[in-house]
């Protein structure tokens, strides 16, 4: 409960700063359900459902559904440190808020390294985002760290920290190339051998080379091994 209170206090502080500084700011929530299953020691699959909704927009606090995401990832471990993933995602917006639906294909390379309790991860993603009227190719690089908050090993009932920074580059034949940046911090709890929950914040700068849009996300997720 201590970390949840701190997260909500930080959320309120950042939102209040943006209310006083500029109007092109939105705050959204994203709640996710993730199911993980290991086919073998080298191959695992993931299915997830994510709901995204507005909390603050156009200088007003309000709750409004934005979209639903249905996603699948297959990951193959090349060795202890390296893995390759292939993902497919469908984003439903048209029947919710009138936006464009999206089909997304993702290729991913991941490298992880541990140093005592710390784990460091480098992730490179290439995405093809298919909309009704355009296609966007997006490249992403993320550096992430995580560690238990109680000693060097995560035990059942204990919490852990996750943090990351990510850069994004999007190109399309119908718009200028756009750069973005995301900073994320989350606290997680290992409730059992198969269940985790996470809550945190993510701050996004979108199209920073064109006209910067700032978004603050309140993240929550339930992760289950099946």
PDB file of C-alpha atoms in Angstrom:
ATOM      1  CA  UNK A   1       0.000   0.000   0.000  1.00  0.00           C
ATOM      2  CA  UNK A   2       2.926   2.359   0.646  1.00  0.00           C
ATOM      3  CA  UNK A   3       4.100   2.189  -2.984  1.00  0.00           C
ATOM      4  CA  UNK A   4       0.556   2.572  -4.324  1.00  0.00           C
ATOM      5  CA  UNK A   5       0.077   5.753  -2.280  1.00  0.00           C
ATOM      6  CA  UNK A   6       3.400   7.106  -3.503  1.00  0.00           C
ATOM      7  CA  UNK A   7       2.436   6.354  -7.117  1.00  0.00           C
ATOM      8  CA  UNK A   8      -0.875   8.176  -6.829  1.00  0.00           C
ATOM      9  CA  UNK A   9       0.815  11.152  -5.123  1.00  0.00           C
ATOM     10  CA  UNK A  10       3.350  11.347  -7.961  1.00  0.00           C
ATOM     11  CA  UNK A  11       0.557  11.076 -10.531  1.00  0.00           C
ATOM     12  CA  UNK A  12      -1.298  13.983  -8.934  1.00  0.00           C
ATOM     13  CA  UNK A  13       1.857  16.079  -8.706  1.00  0.00           C
ATOM     14  CA  UNK A  14       2.805  15.604 -12.371  1.00  0.00           C
ATOM     15  CA  UNK A  15      -0.744  16.265 -13.552  1.00  0.00           C
ATOM     16  CA  UNK A  16      -0.921  19.473 -11.513  1.00  0.00           C
ATOM     17  CA  UNK A  17       2.335  20.698 -13.049  1.00  0.00           C
ATOM     18  CA  UNK A  18       1.024  20.086 -16.546  1.00  0.00           C
ATOM     19  CA  UNK A  19      -2.287  21.794 -15.805  1.00  0.00           C
ATOM     20  CA  UNK A  20      -0.372  24.940 -14.968  1.00  0.00           C
ATOM     21  CA  UNK A  21       2.204  24.709 -17.755  1.00  0.00           C
ATOM     22  CA  UNK A  22       0.493  23.670 -21.001  1.00  0.00           C
ATOM     23  CA  UNK A  23      -2.749  22.368 -22.489  1.00  0.00           C
ATOM     24  CA  UNK A  24      -1.515  19.672 -24.909  1.00  0.00           C
ATOM     25  CA  UNK A  25      -1.451  17.049 -22.186  1.00  0.00           C
ATOM     26  CA  UNK A  26      -3.507  13.934 -21.574  1.00  0.00           C
ATOM     27  CA  UNK A  27      -3.597  11.350 -18.822  1.00  0.00           C
ATOM     28  CA  UNK A  28      -4.754   7.804 -19.511  1.00  0.00           C
ATOM     29  CA  UNK A  29      -5.072   4.539 -17.683  1.00  0.00           C
ATOM     30  CA  UNK A  30      -4.137   1.132 -19.076  1.00  0.00           C
ATOM     31  CA  UNK A  31      -5.196  -2.122 -17.434  1.00  0.00           C
ATOM     32  CA  UNK A  32      -3.801  -5.419 -18.734  1.00  0.00           C
ATOM     33  CA  UNK A  33      -4.407  -9.123 -18.273  1.00  0.00           C
ATOM     34  CA  UNK A  34      -1.466 -11.250 -19.401  1.00  0.00           C
ATOM     35  CA  UNK A  35      -1.302 -15.056 -19.716  1.00  0.00           C
ATOM     36  CA  UNK A  36       2.102 -16.754 -20.069  1.00  0.00           C
ATOM     37  CA  UNK A  37       2.728 -20.372 -20.972  1.00  0.00           C
ATOM     38  CA  UNK A  38       6.006 -22.242 -21.522  1.00  0.00           C
ATOM     39  CA  UNK A  39       5.811 -24.789 -24.329  1.00  0.00           C
ATOM     40  CA  UNK A  40       9.373 -25.927 -23.587  1.00  0.00           C
ATOM     41  CA  UNK A  41      12.497 -24.587 -21.898  1.00  0.00           C
ATOM     42  CA  UNK A  42      13.281 -22.546 -25.031  1.00  0.00           C
ATOM     43  CA  UNK A  43       9.850 -21.607 -26.335  1.00  0.00           C
ATOM     44  CA  UNK A  44       7.067 -19.656 -24.596  1.00  0.00           C
ATOM     45  CA  UNK A  45       3.897 -17.856 -25.630  1.00  0.00           C
ATOM     46  CA  UNK A  46       1.988 -14.892 -24.262  1.00  0.00           C
ATOM     47  CA  UNK A  47      -1.577 -13.696 -24.739  1.00  0.00           C
ATOM     48  CA  UNK A  48      -2.741 -10.342 -23.415  1.00  0.00           C
ATOM     49  CA  UNK A  49      -5.813  -8.146 -23.273  1.00  0.00           C
ATOM     50  CA  UNK A  50      -5.343  -4.437 -22.562  1.00  0.00           C
ATOM     51  CA  UNK A  51      -7.957  -1.760 -21.985  1.00  0.00           C
ATOM     52  CA  UNK A  52      -7.004   1.915 -22.387  1.00  0.00           C
ATOM     53  CA  UNK A  53      -9.137   4.790 -21.148  1.00  0.00           C
ATOM     54  CA  UNK A  54      -8.896   8.546 -20.694  1.00  0.00           C
ATOM     55  CA  UNK A  55      -8.579  10.026 -17.207  1.00  0.00           C
ATOM     56  CA  UNK A  56      -7.813  13.635 -18.162  1.00  0.00           C
ATOM     57  CA  UNK A  57      -8.200  15.399 -21.501  1.00  0.00           C
ATOM     58  CA  UNK A  58      -9.055  18.853 -22.829  1.00  0.00           C
ATOM     59  CA  UNK A  59      -8.441  20.440 -19.405  1.00  0.00           C
ATOM     60  CA  UNK A  60     -10.985  18.216 -17.688  1.00  0.00           C
ATOM     61  CA  UNK A  61     -10.940  15.062 -15.564  1.00  0.00           C
ATOM     62  CA  UNK A  62     -13.235  12.404 -16.966  1.00  0.00           C
ATOM     63  CA  UNK A  63     -13.398   8.665 -17.640  1.00  0.00           C
ATOM     64  CA  UNK A  64     -13.801   7.631 -21.270  1.00  0.00           C
ATOM     65  CA  UNK A  65     -12.943   4.313 -22.908  1.00  0.00           C
ATOM     66  CA  UNK A  66     -10.475   4.613 -25.801  1.00  0.00           C
ATOM     67  CA  UNK A  67      -9.505   1.167 -27.086  1.00  0.00           C
ATOM     68  CA  UNK A  68      -9.024  -2.554 -26.543  1.00  0.00           C
ATOM     69  CA  UNK A  69      -5.846  -4.409 -27.553  1.00  0.00           C
ATOM     70  CA  UNK A  70      -5.666  -8.148 -28.213  1.00  0.00           C
ATOM     71  CA  UNK A  71      -2.079  -9.375 -28.530  1.00  0.00           C
ATOM     72  CA  UNK A  72      -0.019 -12.552 -28.890  1.00  0.00           C
ATOM     73  CA  UNK A  73       3.758 -13.027 -28.611  1.00  0.00           C
ATOM     74  CA  UNK A  74       5.839 -16.125 -29.306  1.00  0.00           C
ATOM     75  CA  UNK A  75       9.377 -16.076 -27.902  1.00  0.00           C
ATOM     76  CA  UNK A  76      12.264 -18.409 -28.652  1.00  0.00           C
ATOM     77  CA  UNK A  77      15.361 -18.394 -26.428  1.00  0.00           C
ATOM     78  CA  UNK A  78      18.553 -18.505 -28.490  1.00  0.00           C
ATOM     79  CA  UNK A  79      20.600 -18.994 -25.312  1.00  0.00           C
ATOM     80  CA  UNK A  80      20.529 -17.828 -21.690  1.00  0.00           C
ATOM     81  CA  UNK A  81      20.917 -14.150 -22.640  1.00  0.00           C
ATOM     82  CA  UNK A  82      19.325 -13.721 -26.085  1.00  0.00           C
ATOM     83  CA  UNK A  83      15.831 -14.297 -27.456  1.00  0.00           C
ATOM     84  CA  UNK A  84      13.735 -13.606 -30.552  1.00  0.00           C
ATOM     85  CA  UNK A  85      10.009 -12.839 -30.543  1.00  0.00           C
ATOM     86  CA  UNK A  86       7.234 -12.503 -33.095  1.00  0.00           C
ATOM     87  CA  UNK A  87       4.002 -10.747 -32.175  1.00  0.00           C
ATOM     88  CA  UNK A  88       0.621  -9.887 -33.626  1.00  0.00           C
ATOM     89  CA  UNK A  89      -1.828  -7.377 -32.177  1.00  0.00           C
ATOM     90  CA  UNK A  90      -5.270  -6.083 -33.068  1.00  0.00           C
ATOM     91  CA  UNK A  91      -6.408  -2.729 -31.703  1.00  0.00           C
ATOM     92  CA  UNK A  92     -10.143  -2.060 -31.576  1.00  0.00           C
ATOM     93  CA  UNK A  93     -11.046   1.648 -31.571  1.00  0.00           C
ATOM     94  CA  UNK A  94     -13.657   2.384 -34.236  1.00  0.00           C
ATOM     95  CA  UNK A  95     -16.611   1.041 -32.255  1.00  0.00           C
ATOM     96  CA  UNK A  96     -15.346   2.560 -28.979  1.00  0.00           C
ATOM     97  CA  UNK A  97     -14.216   6.139 -29.636  1.00  0.00           C
ATOM     98  CA  UNK A  98     -14.437   6.423 -33.427  1.00  0.00           C
ATOM     99  CA  UNK A  99     -10.690   6.104 -34.033  1.00  0.00           C
ATOM    100  CA  UNK A 100      -9.009   3.787 -36.528  1.00  0.00           C
ATOM    101  CA  UNK A 101      -8.632   0.081 -35.868  1.00  0.00           C
ATOM    102  CA  UNK A 102      -5.093  -1.283 -36.215  1.00  0.00           C
ATOM    103  CA  UNK A 103      -3.366  -4.536 -37.065  1.00  0.00           C
ATOM    104  CA  UNK A 104       0.236  -4.673 -35.832  1.00  0.00           C
ATOM    105  CA  UNK A 105       3.029  -7.148 -36.596  1.00  0.00           C
ATOM    106  CA  UNK A 106       6.109  -7.071 -34.343  1.00  0.00           C
ATOM    107  CA  UNK A 107       9.600  -8.568 -34.583  1.00  0.00           C
ATOM    108  CA  UNK A 108      11.763  -8.347 -31.461  1.00  0.00           C
ATOM    109  CA  UNK A 109      15.307  -9.100 -30.315  1.00  0.00           C
ATOM    110  CA  UNK A 110      16.039  -9.117 -26.598  1.00  0.00           C
ATOM    111  CA  UNK A 111      19.307  -9.283 -24.643  1.00  0.00           C
ATOM    112  CA  UNK A 112      19.378  -9.614 -20.847  1.00  0.00           C
ATOM    113  CA  UNK A 113      22.230  -9.637 -18.361  1.00  0.00           C
ATOM    114  CA  UNK A 114      22.229 -10.074 -14.588  1.00  0.00           C
ATOM    115  CA  UNK A 115      24.527  -8.584 -11.975  1.00  0.00           C
ATOM    116  CA  UNK A 116      23.724  -9.909  -8.496  1.00  0.00           C
ATOM    117  CA  UNK A 117      20.122  -8.751  -7.819  1.00  0.00           C
ATOM    118  CA  UNK A 118      19.969  -6.468 -10.860  1.00  0.00           C
ATOM    119  CA  UNK A 119      18.791  -7.543 -14.289  1.00  0.00           C
ATOM    120  CA  UNK A 120      19.456  -5.360 -17.337  1.00  0.00           C
ATOM    121  CA  UNK A 121      17.592  -5.714 -20.613  1.00  0.00           C
ATOM    122  CA  UNK A 122      18.084  -4.321 -24.116  1.00  0.00           C
ATOM    123  CA  UNK A 123      15.152  -4.708 -26.506  1.00  0.00           C
ATOM    124  CA  UNK A 124      14.981  -3.827 -30.199  1.00  0.00           C
ATOM    125  CA  UNK A 125      11.578  -3.901 -31.908  1.00  0.00           C
ATOM    126  CA  UNK A 126      10.429  -3.401 -35.470  1.00  0.00           C
ATOM    127  CA  UNK A 127       6.681  -2.890 -35.957  1.00  0.00           C
ATOM    128  CA  UNK A 128       4.439  -2.702 -39.004  1.00  0.00           C
ATOM    129  CA  UNK A 129       1.233  -0.850 -38.083  1.00  0.00           C
ATOM    130  CA  UNK A 130      -1.587  -1.292 -40.609  1.00  0.00           C
ATOM    131  CA  UNK A 131      -4.493   1.168 -40.567  1.00  0.00           C
ATOM    132  CA  UNK A 132      -7.318   1.542 -43.076  1.00  0.00           C
ATOM    133  CA  UNK A 133      -5.757   4.588 -44.750  1.00  0.00           C
ATOM    134  CA  UNK A 134      -2.021   4.271 -44.025  1.00  0.00           C
ATOM    135  CA  UNK A 135       0.827   2.034 -42.874  1.00  0.00           C
ATOM    136  CA  UNK A 136       3.396   3.083 -40.265  1.00  0.00           C
ATOM    137  CA  UNK A 137       6.780   1.428 -39.778  1.00  0.00           C
ATOM    138  CA  UNK A 138       8.121   1.963 -36.285  1.00  0.00           C
ATOM    139  CA  UNK A 139      11.496   1.095 -34.746  1.00  0.00           C
ATOM    140  CA  UNK A 140      11.885   0.981 -30.968  1.00  0.00           C
ATOM    141  CA  UNK A 141      14.802   0.571 -28.549  1.00  0.00           C
ATOM    142  CA  UNK A 142      14.257   0.059 -24.821  1.00  0.00           C
ATOM    143  CA  UNK A 143      16.692  -0.190 -21.930  1.00  0.00           C
ATOM    144  CA  UNK A 144      15.148  -1.733 -18.808  1.00  0.00           C
ATOM    145  CA  UNK A 145      16.232  -2.706 -15.304  1.00  0.00           C
ATOM    146  CA  UNK A 146      14.519  -4.689 -12.572  1.00  0.00           C
ATOM    147  CA  UNK A 147      15.384  -6.096  -9.174  1.00  0.00           C
ATOM    148  CA  UNK A 148      13.761  -7.451  -6.006  1.00  0.00           C
ATOM    149  CA  UNK A 149      13.157  -4.900  -3.257  1.00  0.00           C
ATOM    150  CA  UNK A 150      13.815  -7.400  -0.461  1.00  0.00           C
ATOM    151  CA  UNK A 151      17.267  -8.914  -0.824  1.00  0.00           C
ATOM    152  CA  UNK A 152      18.841 -10.422  -3.932  1.00  0.00           C
ATOM    153  CA  UNK A 153      16.173 -13.053  -4.685  1.00  0.00           C
ATOM    154  CA  UNK A 154      12.459 -12.566  -5.284  1.00  0.00           C
ATOM    155  CA  UNK A 155      10.349 -14.719  -2.992  1.00  0.00           C
ATOM    156  CA  UNK A 156       6.599 -15.219  -2.857  1.00  0.00           C
ATOM    157  CA  UNK A 157       4.882 -12.280  -1.172  1.00  0.00           C
ATOM    158  CA  UNK A 158       7.724  -9.853  -1.943  1.00  0.00           C
ATOM    159  CA  UNK A 159       7.869  -6.863  -4.284  1.00  0.00           C
ATOM    160  CA  UNK A 160      10.145  -5.829  -7.115  1.00  0.00           C
ATOM    161  CA  UNK A 161      11.010  -2.721  -9.128  1.00  0.00           C
ATOM    162  CA  UNK A 162      10.875  -2.282 -12.913  1.00  0.00           C
ATOM    163  CA  UNK A 163      12.062   0.813 -14.783  1.00  0.00           C
ATOM    164  CA  UNK A 164      12.771   1.548 -18.431  1.00  0.00           C
ATOM    165  CA  UNK A 165      13.540   4.238 -20.998  1.00  0.00           C
ATOM    166  CA  UNK A 166      12.557   3.821 -24.638  1.00  0.00           C
ATOM    167  CA  UNK A 167      13.104   5.683 -27.894  1.00  0.00           C
ATOM    168  CA  UNK A 168      10.779   5.364 -30.903  1.00  0.00           C
ATOM    169  CA  UNK A 169      11.048   6.336 -34.585  1.00  0.00           C
ATOM    170  CA  UNK A 170       7.991   6.154 -36.870  1.00  0.00           C
ATOM    171  CA  UNK A 171       7.924   6.606 -40.646  1.00  0.00           C
ATOM    172  CA  UNK A 172       5.059   6.708 -43.152  1.00  0.00           C
ATOM    173  CA  UNK A 173       4.586   7.899 -46.722  1.00  0.00           C
ATOM    174  CA  UNK A 174       1.726  10.138 -45.549  1.00  0.00           C
ATOM    175  CA  UNK A 175       3.453  11.974 -42.693  1.00  0.00           C
ATOM    176  CA  UNK A 176       6.829  13.232 -41.519  1.00  0.00           C
ATOM    177  CA  UNK A 177       9.112  10.888 -39.563  1.00  0.00           C
ATOM    178  CA  UNK A 178       8.290  11.207 -35.860  1.00  0.00           C
ATOM    179  CA  UNK A 179      10.392  10.577 -32.765  1.00  0.00           C
ATOM    180  CA  UNK A 180       9.098   9.686 -29.325  1.00  0.00           C
ATOM    181  CA  UNK A 181      10.351   8.876 -25.851  1.00  0.00           C
ATOM    182  CA  UNK A 182       8.876   6.917 -22.942  1.00  0.00           C
ATOM    183  CA  UNK A 183       9.965   6.634 -19.310  1.00  0.00           C
ATOM    184  CA  UNK A 184       8.342   3.959 -17.155  1.00  0.00           C
ATOM    185  CA  UNK A 185       8.533   2.967 -13.479  1.00  0.00           C
ATOM    186  CA  UNK A 186       6.515   0.162 -11.901  1.00  0.00           C
ATOM    187  CA  UNK A 187       6.273  -1.788  -8.663  1.00  0.00           C
ATOM    188  CA  UNK A 188       5.311  -5.465  -8.815  1.00  0.00           C
ATOM    189  CA  UNK A 189       4.353  -8.141  -6.317  1.00  0.00           C
ATOM    190  CA  UNK A 190       4.877 -11.892  -6.630  1.00  0.00           C
ATOM    191  CA  UNK A 191       1.676 -13.217  -5.048  1.00  0.00           C
ATOM    192  CA  UNK A 192       2.349 -16.883  -5.839  1.00  0.00           C
ATOM    193  CA  UNK A 193       4.462 -19.014  -8.166  1.00  0.00           C
ATOM    194  CA  UNK A 194       2.025 -18.216 -10.976  1.00  0.00           C
ATOM    195  CA  UNK A 195       0.591 -14.778 -10.175  1.00  0.00           C
ATOM    196  CA  UNK A 196       2.068 -11.282 -10.312  1.00  0.00           C
ATOM    197  CA  UNK A 197       0.482  -7.842 -10.176  1.00  0.00           C
ATOM    198  CA  UNK A 198       2.105  -4.567 -11.236  1.00  0.00           C
ATOM    199  CA  UNK A 199       1.244  -0.891 -10.942  1.00  0.00           C
ATOM    200  CA  UNK A 200       3.165   2.143 -12.125  1.00  0.00           C
ATOM    201  CA  UNK A 201       3.485   5.260 -14.227  1.00  0.00           C
ATOM    202  CA  UNK A 202       4.652   5.948 -17.769  1.00  0.00           C
ATOM    203  CA  UNK A 203       5.362   9.391 -19.217  1.00  0.00           C
ATOM    204  CA  UNK A 204       5.353   9.727 -23.010  1.00  0.00           C
ATOM    205  CA  UNK A 205       6.618  12.429 -25.356  1.00  0.00           C
ATOM    206  CA  UNK A 206       5.148  11.829 -28.809  1.00  0.00           C
ATOM    207  CA  UNK A 207       6.248  13.436 -32.105  1.00  0.00           C
ATOM    208  CA  UNK A 208       8.819  15.556 -30.303  1.00  0.00           C
ATOM    209  CA  UNK A 209      10.384  16.729 -33.601  1.00  0.00           C
ATOM    210  CA  UNK A 210       7.033  17.960 -34.964  1.00  0.00           C
ATOM    211  CA  UNK A 211       4.625  19.047 -32.242  1.00  0.00           C
ATOM    212  CA  UNK A 212       5.215  17.467 -28.856  1.00  0.00           C
ATOM    213  CA  UNK A 213       2.297  15.708 -27.213  1.00  0.00           C
ATOM    214  CA  UNK A 214       2.718  14.672 -23.588  1.00  0.00           C
ATOM    215  CA  UNK A 215       0.825  11.778 -22.022  1.00  0.00           C
ATOM    216  CA  UNK A 216       0.913  10.323 -18.533  1.00  0.00           C
ATOM    217  CA  UNK A 217      -0.247   6.710 -18.153  1.00  0.00           C
ATOM    218  CA  UNK A 218      -1.353   4.997 -14.974  1.00  0.00           C
ATOM    219  CA  UNK A 219      -0.482   1.331 -15.568  1.00  0.00           C
ATOM    220  CA  UNK A 220      -1.888  -1.747 -13.861  1.00  0.00           C
ATOM    221  CA  UNK A 221      -1.529  -5.384 -14.857  1.00  0.00           C
ATOM    222  CA  UNK A 222      -2.329  -8.902 -13.715  1.00  0.00           C
ATOM    223  CA  UNK A 223       0.129 -11.574 -14.924  1.00  0.00           C
ATOM    224  CA  UNK A 224      -0.700 -15.268 -14.767  1.00  0.00           C
ATOM    225  CA  UNK A 225       1.360 -18.347 -15.678  1.00  0.00           C
ATOM    226  CA  UNK A 226      -0.777 -21.134 -17.070  1.00  0.00           C
TER     227      UNK A 226
END
